[in-house]
Short mmCIF file of C-alpha atoms and ligand atoms in Angstrom, two decimals:
data_model
loop_
_atom_site.label_atom_id
_atom_site.label_comp_id
_atom_site.label_asym_id
_atom_site.label_seq_id
_atom_site.Cartn_x
_atom_site.Cartn_y
_atom_site.Cartn_z
CA MET A 743 -23.54 -3.73 27.83
CA LYS A 744 -20.52 -4.25 30.36
CA THR A 745 -19.27 -1.82 32.66
CA TYR A 746 -15.51 -1.51 32.72
CA ASP A 747 -13.95 -0.41 35.99
CA TRP A 748 -11.68 1.93 33.97
CA ILE A 749 -11.08 2.96 30.26
CA VAL A 750 -7.64 4.07 29.40
CA VAL A 751 -7.35 6.26 26.48
CA GLY A 752 -4.22 6.07 24.16
CA GLY A 753 -2.08 3.30 24.04
CA GLY A 754 1.22 5.24 23.84
CA ILE A 755 3.92 4.49 26.42
CA THR A 756 1.78 6.05 29.46
CA GLY A 757 -1.54 4.23 28.51
CA ALA A 758 0.04 1.04 27.81
CA ALA A 759 2.16 0.92 31.51
CA LEU A 760 -0.68 2.33 33.11
CA ALA A 761 -3.37 -0.29 31.84
CA TYR A 762 -1.34 -2.98 32.46
CA GLU A 763 -0.91 -1.70 36.38
CA LEU A 764 -4.62 -1.13 36.67
CA VAL A 765 -5.47 -4.55 35.11
CA LYS A 766 -2.54 -5.82 37.42
CA ALA A 767 -3.93 -4.10 40.62
CA GLY A 768 -7.04 -6.26 39.74
CA LEU A 769 -9.34 -3.89 37.99
CA ASP A 770 -11.09 -4.54 34.75
CA VAL A 771 -9.64 -2.47 32.11
CA LEU A 772 -10.53 -1.37 28.52
CA LEU A 773 -7.65 -0.18 26.60
CA LEU A 774 -8.46 2.46 23.61
CA GLU A 775 -5.64 3.00 21.10
CA GLN A 776 -7.08 5.02 17.63
CA GLN A 777 -4.48 3.71 15.25
CA GLU A 778 -3.69 0.07 14.60
CA THR A 779 0.12 1.42 14.42
CA PRO A 780 0.68 4.85 16.48
CA GLN A 781 2.72 7.42 15.18
CA ASN A 782 2.88 8.40 18.32
CA ALA A 783 5.50 10.58 20.30
CA THR A 784 6.64 7.25 22.01
CA ARG A 785 6.92 5.39 18.52
CA TYR A 786 9.66 8.58 17.42
CA SER A 787 11.28 9.31 20.87
CA TYR A 788 14.54 8.90 21.49
CA GLY A 789 14.19 6.40 24.10
CA GLY A 790 16.35 7.74 26.98
CA LEU A 791 16.24 6.96 30.57
CA ALA A 792 17.39 9.86 32.77
CA TYR A 793 17.67 8.45 35.84
CA TRP A 794 20.37 10.54 37.09
CA SER A 795 18.43 13.31 36.46
CA GLY A 796 16.27 14.07 39.54
CA THR A 797 16.47 17.42 41.00
CA THR A 798 14.07 17.36 43.96
CA PRO A 799 13.45 14.54 46.71
CA ILE A 800 10.73 13.31 44.68
CA THR A 801 12.01 12.76 41.06
CA ARG A 802 15.14 11.33 42.80
CA GLN A 803 12.82 8.94 44.65
CA LEU A 804 11.00 8.15 41.30
CA CYS A 805 14.31 7.69 39.52
CA GLN A 806 15.40 5.34 42.39
CA GLU A 807 12.28 2.71 41.67
CA ALA A 808 12.41 3.22 38.14
CA ILE A 809 16.21 1.70 38.23
CA ALA A 810 15.08 -1.25 40.36
CA ARG A 811 11.38 -1.15 37.82
CA TYR A 812 13.40 -1.22 34.93
CA ASN A 813 16.02 -3.46 36.01
CA ILE A 814 12.96 -6.46 36.35
CA LEU A 815 10.37 -4.99 33.41
CA SER A 816 11.85 -7.03 30.60
CA GLN A 817 11.85 -10.21 32.62
CA GLU A 818 8.08 -9.42 34.32
CA LEU A 819 6.71 -8.62 31.03
CA ASP A 820 8.17 -11.59 29.28
CA ALA A 821 9.38 -9.40 26.41
CA ASP A 822 13.02 -7.93 25.36
CA ILE A 823 12.33 -4.39 25.87
CA GLN A 824 16.31 -3.51 25.08
CA PHE A 825 16.85 -2.26 28.41
CA ARG A 826 20.42 -1.03 28.77
CA GLU A 827 22.92 2.03 29.65
CA LEU A 828 24.20 4.08 27.40
CA ASP A 829 27.04 6.96 27.69
CA LEU A 830 24.80 10.28 27.19
CA LEU A 831 27.10 12.95 25.32
CA LEU A 832 25.66 16.13 26.13
CA THR A 833 27.06 18.98 24.22
CA ILE A 834 28.19 22.36 24.33
CA SER A 835 28.66 24.53 21.47
CA ALA A 836 31.63 26.17 20.41
CA ASN A 837 30.15 29.74 21.41
CA SER A 838 28.82 28.63 25.22
CA ASP A 839 30.70 29.32 28.35
CA LEU A 840 31.66 25.18 29.88
CA GLU A 841 31.86 26.06 33.13
CA ALA A 842 28.64 27.98 33.15
CA THR A 843 26.94 24.60 31.15
CA ALA A 844 28.16 22.48 33.48
CA ALA A 845 27.00 24.30 36.90
CA SER A 846 23.51 24.20 35.34
CA TYR A 847 23.56 20.40 36.06
CA ALA A 848 25.27 20.75 39.44
CA HIS A 849 21.90 20.20 41.05
CA VAL A 850 20.84 16.74 39.28
CA ALA A 851 21.30 13.84 41.78
CA ILE A 852 23.99 12.25 39.61
CA PRO A 853 25.86 15.33 37.87
CA PRO A 854 27.39 14.59 34.36
CA HIS A 855 31.05 15.22 34.02
CA LEU A 856 32.79 17.59 32.18
CA LEU A 857 35.03 16.54 28.71
CA ASN A 858 37.20 18.40 26.88
CA ILE A 859 36.99 18.08 23.06
CA GLN A 860 39.53 15.76 22.74
CA GLU A 861 37.47 13.89 25.77
CA ALA A 862 34.55 14.09 23.84
CA CYS A 863 35.96 13.03 20.71
CA GLU A 864 37.51 10.01 21.57
CA LEU A 865 33.62 9.14 23.49
CA GLU A 866 32.44 9.60 20.41
CA PRO A 867 34.25 9.88 17.25
CA LEU A 868 31.64 10.74 14.92
CA LEU A 869 31.44 14.30 16.71
CA ASN A 870 32.64 17.52 14.54
CA ARG A 871 35.54 18.91 17.07
CA GLU A 872 34.81 22.76 15.47
CA ALA A 873 31.49 22.41 16.91
CA ILE A 874 31.53 22.07 20.30
CA ALA A 875 33.66 23.45 23.41
CA GLY A 876 33.84 20.88 25.07
CA ALA A 877 30.63 18.40 26.63
CA LEU A 878 29.23 16.44 29.70
CA THR A 879 28.90 13.04 29.65
CA VAL A 880 27.11 10.83 32.06
CA LYS A 881 25.44 7.09 31.73
CA HIS A 882 22.21 7.12 30.73
CA GLY A 883 19.32 4.35 30.12
CA HIS A 884 17.89 3.54 27.19
CA ILE A 885 15.00 1.10 26.24
CA HIS A 886 13.08 0.69 22.69
CA PRO A 887 10.06 2.28 23.29
CA GLU A 888 7.87 0.33 20.99
CA LYS A 889 8.67 -2.43 22.18
CA THR A 890 8.44 -1.68 25.51
CA VAL A 891 4.63 -0.53 24.72
CA GLN A 892 4.21 -3.77 23.19
CA GLY A 893 5.78 -5.80 26.09
CA TYR A 894 3.34 -3.84 28.39
CA ILE A 895 0.06 -4.68 26.28
CA GLN A 896 1.00 -7.93 25.53
CA ALA A 897 1.28 -8.56 29.32
CA PHE A 898 -1.90 -6.28 30.16
CA LEU A 899 -4.05 -8.77 27.71
CA ARG A 900 -2.30 -12.12 28.90
CA ALA A 901 -3.73 -10.62 32.52
CA GLY A 902 -6.92 -10.16 31.53
CA GLY A 903 -7.16 -6.44 30.07
CA GLU A 904 -9.22 -6.01 26.57
CA MET A 905 -8.03 -3.81 23.95
CA GLU A 906 -9.79 -1.93 21.10
CA ILE A 907 -8.54 0.05 18.15
CA ALA A 908 -10.72 3.02 18.24
CA GLN A 909 -11.05 6.31 18.35
CA ILE A 910 -12.35 8.10 21.42
CA LEU A 911 -14.93 10.82 19.83
CA GLU A 912 -16.53 11.97 22.86
CA LEU A 913 -16.32 11.64 26.79
CA GLN A 914 -20.17 10.77 27.64
CA THR A 915 -22.33 11.53 31.05
CA SER A 916 -23.91 9.14 32.88
CA PRO A 917 -27.78 9.54 32.22
CA THR A 918 -28.42 8.02 35.53
CA GLU A 919 -26.22 9.21 38.02
CA LYS A 920 -27.61 12.29 40.08
CA ARG A 921 -25.25 15.18 38.92
CA THR A 922 -24.99 18.41 41.01
CA GLU A 923 -24.35 21.49 39.62
CA GLU A 924 -20.54 21.58 40.65
CA GLU A 925 -20.22 17.92 39.69
CA VAL A 926 -20.69 15.99 36.19
CA LYS A 927 -20.18 12.64 36.17
CA PHE A 928 -18.86 10.63 33.73
CA ALA A 929 -19.14 7.42 32.78
CA GLY A 930 -18.01 5.91 29.33
CA VAL A 931 -16.66 7.03 25.60
CA LYS A 932 -18.29 7.45 22.36
CA THR A 933 -16.05 5.96 20.02
CA THR A 934 -15.86 4.89 16.20
CA ILE A 935 -16.86 1.40 16.50
CA GLY A 936 -19.03 2.42 19.69
CA SER A 937 -19.41 3.12 22.77
CA PHE A 938 -18.14 1.68 26.14
CA HIS A 939 -19.06 2.39 29.51
CA SER A 940 -16.69 2.80 32.80
CA ASN A 941 -17.00 3.67 36.41
CA ASP A 942 -13.57 5.89 35.97
CA ILE A 943 -11.57 7.38 32.39
CA VAL A 944 -8.13 7.94 32.50
CA ILE A 945 -6.72 10.17 29.47
CA CYS A 946 -3.37 9.07 28.04
CA ALA A 947 -3.92 10.46 24.93
CA GLY A 948 -0.39 12.05 25.15
CA GLY A 949 -0.48 15.54 22.67
CA LEU A 950 -4.43 15.17 21.97
CA SER A 951 -4.97 15.08 25.81
CA ARG A 952 -5.91 18.87 25.94
CA GLN A 953 -8.49 18.97 23.18
CA LEU A 954 -10.22 15.70 23.83
CA LEU A 955 -11.02 17.18 27.40
CA LYS A 956 -11.48 20.77 26.07
CA SER A 957 -14.54 19.14 24.08
CA ALA A 958 -16.04 17.70 27.00
CA GLY A 959 -15.94 20.91 28.45
CA ILE A 960 -12.81 20.05 31.01
CA PRO A 961 -10.30 22.61 31.07
CA ILE A 962 -6.41 21.55 31.67
CA LYS A 963 -3.25 23.11 31.94
CA LEU A 964 -1.92 20.66 29.09
CA TYR A 965 0.41 21.54 26.29
CA PHE A 966 1.94 19.99 23.40
CA THR A 967 4.64 20.41 21.01
CA HIS A 968 4.82 19.61 17.32
CA ALA A 969 8.12 17.66 16.94
CA GLU A 970 9.82 16.42 14.02
CA ILE A 971 12.64 13.82 13.36
CA VAL A 972 14.20 11.71 10.76
CA GLN A 973 14.26 7.94 11.46
CA THR A 974 16.53 5.92 9.89
CA PRO A 975 16.60 2.60 8.60
CA PRO A 976 19.78 0.29 10.12
CA VAL A 977 22.81 1.65 9.08
CA ASP A 978 26.50 0.40 8.86
CA LEU A 979 27.93 3.69 11.07
CA ARG A 980 27.84 3.25 14.64
CA LEU A 981 27.15 6.14 17.01
CA GLN A 982 28.56 5.34 20.16
CA THR A 983 26.68 7.51 22.40
CA LEU A 984 23.15 9.05 22.75
CA VAL A 985 23.74 12.72 21.81
CA MET A 986 22.04 16.00 22.87
CA PRO A 987 22.60 19.51 23.38
CA ALA A 988 23.34 20.45 27.19
CA ASN A 989 21.49 23.79 26.56
CA LEU A 990 18.19 22.41 25.60
CA GLN A 991 16.32 24.63 24.04
CA ARG A 992 12.63 22.72 24.48
CA PHE A 993 12.49 23.65 27.54
CA GLN A 994 12.91 26.86 27.23
CA LEU A 995 10.56 26.85 24.92
CA GLU A 996 7.87 24.95 27.49
CA ALA A 997 8.34 27.50 30.13
CA LYS A 998 7.44 30.36 27.24
CA SER A 999 4.72 29.17 25.66
CA THR A 1000 2.56 28.40 28.08
CA GLN A 1001 2.69 31.81 29.87
CA VAL A 1002 -0.94 32.30 28.76
CA ASP A 1003 -2.56 29.55 28.46
CA GLU A 1004 -5.64 30.85 26.88
CA LEU A 1005 -2.96 31.15 23.45
CA TRP A 1006 -3.90 27.38 24.03
CA ASN A 1007 -7.70 27.56 23.49
CA GLU A 1008 -7.54 28.43 19.82
CA PRO A 1009 -5.96 26.92 16.92
CA GLY A 1010 -3.50 29.37 14.82
CA ASN A 1011 -1.04 30.72 17.60
CA GLN A 1012 2.27 30.01 18.14
CA PRO A 1013 3.24 31.40 21.58
CA ALA A 1014 6.82 30.94 20.96
CA ALA A 1015 9.03 30.37 17.81
CA PRO A 1016 10.47 27.08 16.43
CA ILE A 1017 13.46 25.52 18.12
CA LEU A 1018 15.98 22.78 17.02
CA ASP A 1019 17.71 20.32 19.88
CA ALA A 1020 20.70 18.94 17.52
CA GLY A 1021 20.74 15.22 18.80
CA ALA A 1022 20.76 11.62 17.51
CA VAL A 1023 20.51 8.06 19.15
CA GLN A 1024 21.27 4.62 17.63
CA PHE A 1025 19.02 1.56 18.67
CA VAL A 1026 20.11 -2.23 18.97
CA ASP A 1027 18.85 -2.72 15.39
CA GLY A 1028 21.23 -0.12 14.01
CA SER A 1029 18.64 2.28 12.99
CA MET A 1030 18.45 6.04 14.10
CA VAL A 1031 16.43 8.27 14.80
CA LEU A 1032 17.68 12.08 14.10
CA GLY A 1033 16.11 15.13 16.36
CA GLN A 1034 14.14 17.10 16.96
CA ILE A 1035 12.50 20.85 15.74
CA SER A 1036 9.75 21.39 18.46
CA ARG A 1037 6.74 24.12 17.52
CA THR A 1038 4.49 25.27 19.52
CA LEU A 1039 1.65 25.74 16.73
CA THR A 1040 -1.75 25.70 18.85
CA ASP A 1041 -3.74 24.04 16.42
CA THR A 1042 -2.84 19.78 16.80
CA ASP A 1043 -3.22 19.76 12.74
CA ALA A 1044 -1.44 22.18 11.80
CA LYS A 1045 0.16 21.50 8.94
CA VAL A 1046 4.42 22.28 8.47
CA ASN A 1047 6.88 22.40 5.29
CA SER A 1048 8.38 18.75 5.75
CA GLN A 1049 11.53 19.25 2.88
CA GLU A 1050 12.18 22.85 4.70
CA SER A 1051 12.01 20.91 8.07
CA GLU A 1052 14.12 17.84 6.73
CA LYS A 1053 16.85 20.27 5.33
CA TRP A 1054 16.99 22.60 8.59
CA LEU A 1055 17.19 19.16 10.91
CA ARG A 1056 19.63 17.62 8.55
CA GLN A 1057 21.36 20.53 8.37
CA SER A 1058 22.22 21.29 12.31
CA VAL A 1059 22.43 17.60 13.12
CA GLY A 1060 25.31 17.25 10.46
CA GLU A 1061 26.82 20.40 11.78
CA VAL A 1062 27.95 18.77 15.28
CA LEU A 1063 28.16 14.81 13.69
CA PRO A 1064 28.87 15.28 9.97
CA PRO A 1065 28.51 11.69 8.71
CA LEU A 1066 24.69 11.55 10.10
CA GLY A 1067 23.08 14.44 8.36
CA ASN A 1068 23.13 12.95 4.70
CA LEU A 1069 22.10 9.48 6.28
CA PRO A 1070 18.91 7.81 4.58
CA GLY A 1071 15.88 7.98 6.59
CA THR A 1072 12.43 9.33 6.75
CA TRP A 1073 10.94 12.77 8.16
CA HIS A 1074 8.42 11.97 10.90
CA HIS A 1075 6.24 14.26 12.82
CA CYS A 1076 4.28 13.53 16.23
CA LEU A 1077 2.50 15.55 19.03
CA VAL A 1078 4.30 15.37 22.96
CA ALA A 1079 2.42 16.63 25.59
CA PHE A 1080 4.11 18.79 28.01
CA SER A 1081 2.67 20.34 31.26
CA GLY A 1082 3.53 24.31 32.95
CA ASP A 1083 6.17 22.86 35.17
CA ARG A 1084 7.60 19.91 33.74
CA LEU A 1085 5.95 17.40 36.37
CA PRO A 1086 3.41 15.22 35.11
CA LEU A 1087 -0.72 15.74 35.58
CA ILE A 1088 -1.91 12.79 37.50
CA GLY A 1089 -5.22 12.11 39.04
CA ALA A 1090 -8.68 13.01 39.04
CA ILE A 1091 -9.99 16.30 37.66
CA PRO A 1092 -11.83 18.65 40.25
CA GLY A 1093 -15.55 19.50 38.94
CA PHE A 1094 -15.53 16.02 36.67
CA ALA A 1095 -16.38 12.82 38.67
CA GLY A 1096 -14.99 9.67 36.90
CA VAL A 1097 -12.00 10.96 34.50
CA HIS A 1098 -8.61 11.23 35.49
CA VAL A 1099 -5.65 12.51 33.69
CA PHE A 1100 -2.25 10.57 33.19
CA SER A 1101 0.24 13.01 31.21
CA GLY A 1102 2.26 16.08 30.52
CA PHE A 1103 5.19 14.02 31.41
CA SER A 1104 7.97 16.40 29.97
CA ASN A 1105 10.89 13.47 30.40
CA PRO A 1106 8.69 10.94 31.01
CA LEU A 1107 10.30 7.41 29.95
CA VAL A 1108 12.16 6.87 33.50
CA ILE A 1109 9.50 7.82 35.88
CA ILE A 1110 6.18 6.40 34.16
CA PRO A 1111 6.42 2.89 35.34
CA PRO A 1112 7.10 3.54 38.57
CA LEU A 1113 3.76 6.55 38.66
CA ALA A 1114 1.87 3.82 36.71
CA LYS A 1115 2.37 1.37 38.92
CA ARG A 1116 1.43 4.14 42.04
CA PHE A 1117 -1.38 5.14 40.56
CA ALA A 1118 -2.94 1.87 40.06
CA ASN A 1119 -2.17 1.25 43.52
CA PHE A 1120 -3.81 4.75 45.07
CA VAL A 1121 -6.64 4.18 43.03
CA THR A 1122 -7.59 1.10 44.73
CA GLY A 1123 -7.11 2.47 48.29
CA GLN A 1124 -3.12 2.95 48.98
CA GLU A 1125 -2.32 6.17 49.99
CA ASP A 1126 0.21 8.14 48.03
CA GLU A 1127 1.96 11.41 49.03
CA ILE A 1128 3.68 11.35 45.85
CA ILE A 1129 0.80 10.66 43.45
CA ILE A 1130 -1.38 13.38 45.47
CA GLN A 1131 1.58 16.30 44.53
CA MET A 1132 1.31 15.47 41.04
CA SER A 1133 -2.86 16.06 41.17
CA PRO A 1134 -3.62 18.65 38.44
CA THR A 1135 -5.28 20.75 41.36
CA ARG A 1136 -1.66 21.73 42.44
C1 FAD B 1212 12.54 12.96 19.21
C2 FAD B 1212 11.58 12.73 20.36
C3 FAD B 1212 12.69 12.06 21.25
C4 FAD B 1212 12.10 11.59 22.57
N1 FAD B 1212 12.96 11.51 23.66
C5 FAD B 1212 13.01 10.91 24.94
C6 FAD B 1212 13.86 10.32 26.07
O1 FAD B 1212 14.88 10.19 25.63
N2 FAD B 1212 13.56 10.12 26.95
C7 FAD B 1212 12.16 10.64 27.49
O2 FAD B 1212 11.90 10.35 28.53
N3 FAD B 1212 11.21 11.26 26.67
C8 FAD B 1212 11.81 11.20 25.01
N4 FAD B 1212 10.60 11.87 24.57
C9 FAD B 1212 9.39 12.40 24.83
C10 FAD B 1212 8.36 10.95 24.95
O3 FAD B 1212 8.62 10.13 24.47
C11 FAD B 1212 6.90 10.96 25.16
O4 FAD B 1212 6.68 12.43 26.02
C12 FAD B 1212 6.50 10.16 25.41
O5 FAD B 1212 6.55 9.03 24.59
C13 FAD B 1212 4.80 10.55 25.48
O6 FAD B 1212 4.07 8.96 25.62
P1 FAD B 1212 2.29 9.17 25.63
O7 FAD B 1212 1.78 7.85 26.28
O8 FAD B 1212 2.04 10.68 26.26
O9 FAD B 1212 2.00 9.83 24.32
P2 FAD B 1212 2.02 9.06 23.32
O10 FAD B 1212 3.02 8.21 22.67
O11 FAD B 1212 2.30 10.31 21.66
O12 FAD B 1212 0.44 8.02 22.95
C14 FAD B 1212 -0.41 8.75 23.27
C15 FAD B 1212 -1.50 8.09 21.91
O13 FAD B 1212 -2.64 8.35 22.27
C16 FAD B 1212 -4.02 7.93 21.35
N5 FAD B 1212 -4.86 8.79 21.29
C17 FAD B 1212 -4.62 10.32 20.85
N6 FAD B 1212 -6.12 10.53 21.38
C18 FAD B 1212 -6.89 9.58 20.92
C19 FAD B 1212 -8.05 9.40 20.91
N7 FAD B 1212 -8.88 10.30 20.78
N8 FAD B 1212 -8.53 7.81 20.96
C20 FAD B 1212 -8.00 6.89 20.50
N9 FAD B 1212 -6.83 7.25 20.88
C21 FAD B 1212 -6.19 8.30 21.10
C22 FAD B 1212 -2.56 8.45 20.09
O14 FAD B 1212 -2.88 8.08 19.23
C23 FAD B 1212 -1.38 7.85 20.56
O15 FAD B 1212 -1.20 6.42 20.12
C24 FAD B 1212 10.66 12.21 23.07
C25 FAD B 1212 10.14 12.70 22.29
C26 FAD B 1212 10.37 12.98 21.04
C27 FAD B 1212 9.46 13.26 19.80
#
């Protein structure tokens, strides 16, 4: 049986980008994805690239690298990822303090600038002027997330990578390599279509990463929200901007729900009440994603009442963007991974040899390409201070 250098678990944007960069770095890589057409976070994402949003020297540097990377990515992957620039419109609700909201963005690399109601409605004519006190705006990058994943995967396969549609049931320990009491060596995976062996495994399983690692006895501070959206078919209506609330509740939800890690070890908990951040984006083909509800239900299979959710979602989006509330569309659900401090967890997991993680990105699309490249170079011997600082041991 063949032994790969690396097995990458998960074919969302993190797994696809990392598999491509690993194979480009000269490694023999197997990418495993459980679904033929994944219903994952990448598929239902808005596709926004917040390259303006770096707040620390590291995140600012990664955002700079990201712009350079995205500028050449379509060409490098030989795939149209629909990379473009959009106006981001961060709505400030009628009862919020304009100046305080603007000040909360003052520390980012390119602070969005404040618009009054009139200016906001000129930029986005579909806005309800009664619902806002004003808005913030900044240039935002945009991609088609699924096309980007497909571009990465096709380029990965052309470069000699292998891919199977299979669910990983179990991470397998090495029967031959000597183990100490302190360290367990993992050397492969058991899947729905058989076992595969590798020197290293990297978990890019998004919202299912924690559960998969836990089933192998590996504790990790990774969490997930249940996200809900409505996806429309291509529509004639034209949204000029990517709309999101300036005061995103999702980040507060993430902070609040991770205060007691143990709550995430049992199904049936909900560490924080659900939130809705009303927003919308239109893709190049005219389809839209209206979002988004986030719930911290600790059971990955938890069921929600889709009819009630859809009603709540349509009502809230309709308050900000009235013509969008009743568009034809379908409700969807997915899991979105996040970490306790809004930075991803990247690297080896102490005490467990041969297993790594590359997940938990909060606003990930912008920094995944540069971090995937850095990680691949790091594991093939290049020093990298940024990768070290993203370690799960931090
Ligand atoms: C509505 C919405 C809007 C968003 N907007 C933005 C945005 O504008 N900008 C931004 O940066 N981010 C945004 N995000 C977040 C971003 O889309 C996600 O964080 C990102 O796509 C996650 O990618 P991933 O590869 O980690 O996870 P996923 O895309 O969820 O992929 C994980 C994959 O792993 C597979 N998998 C899991 N377990 C197994 C297993 N046991 N065996 C085999 N395969 C397995 C799954 O099937 C899945 O395909 C948004 C998210 C949502 C829901």
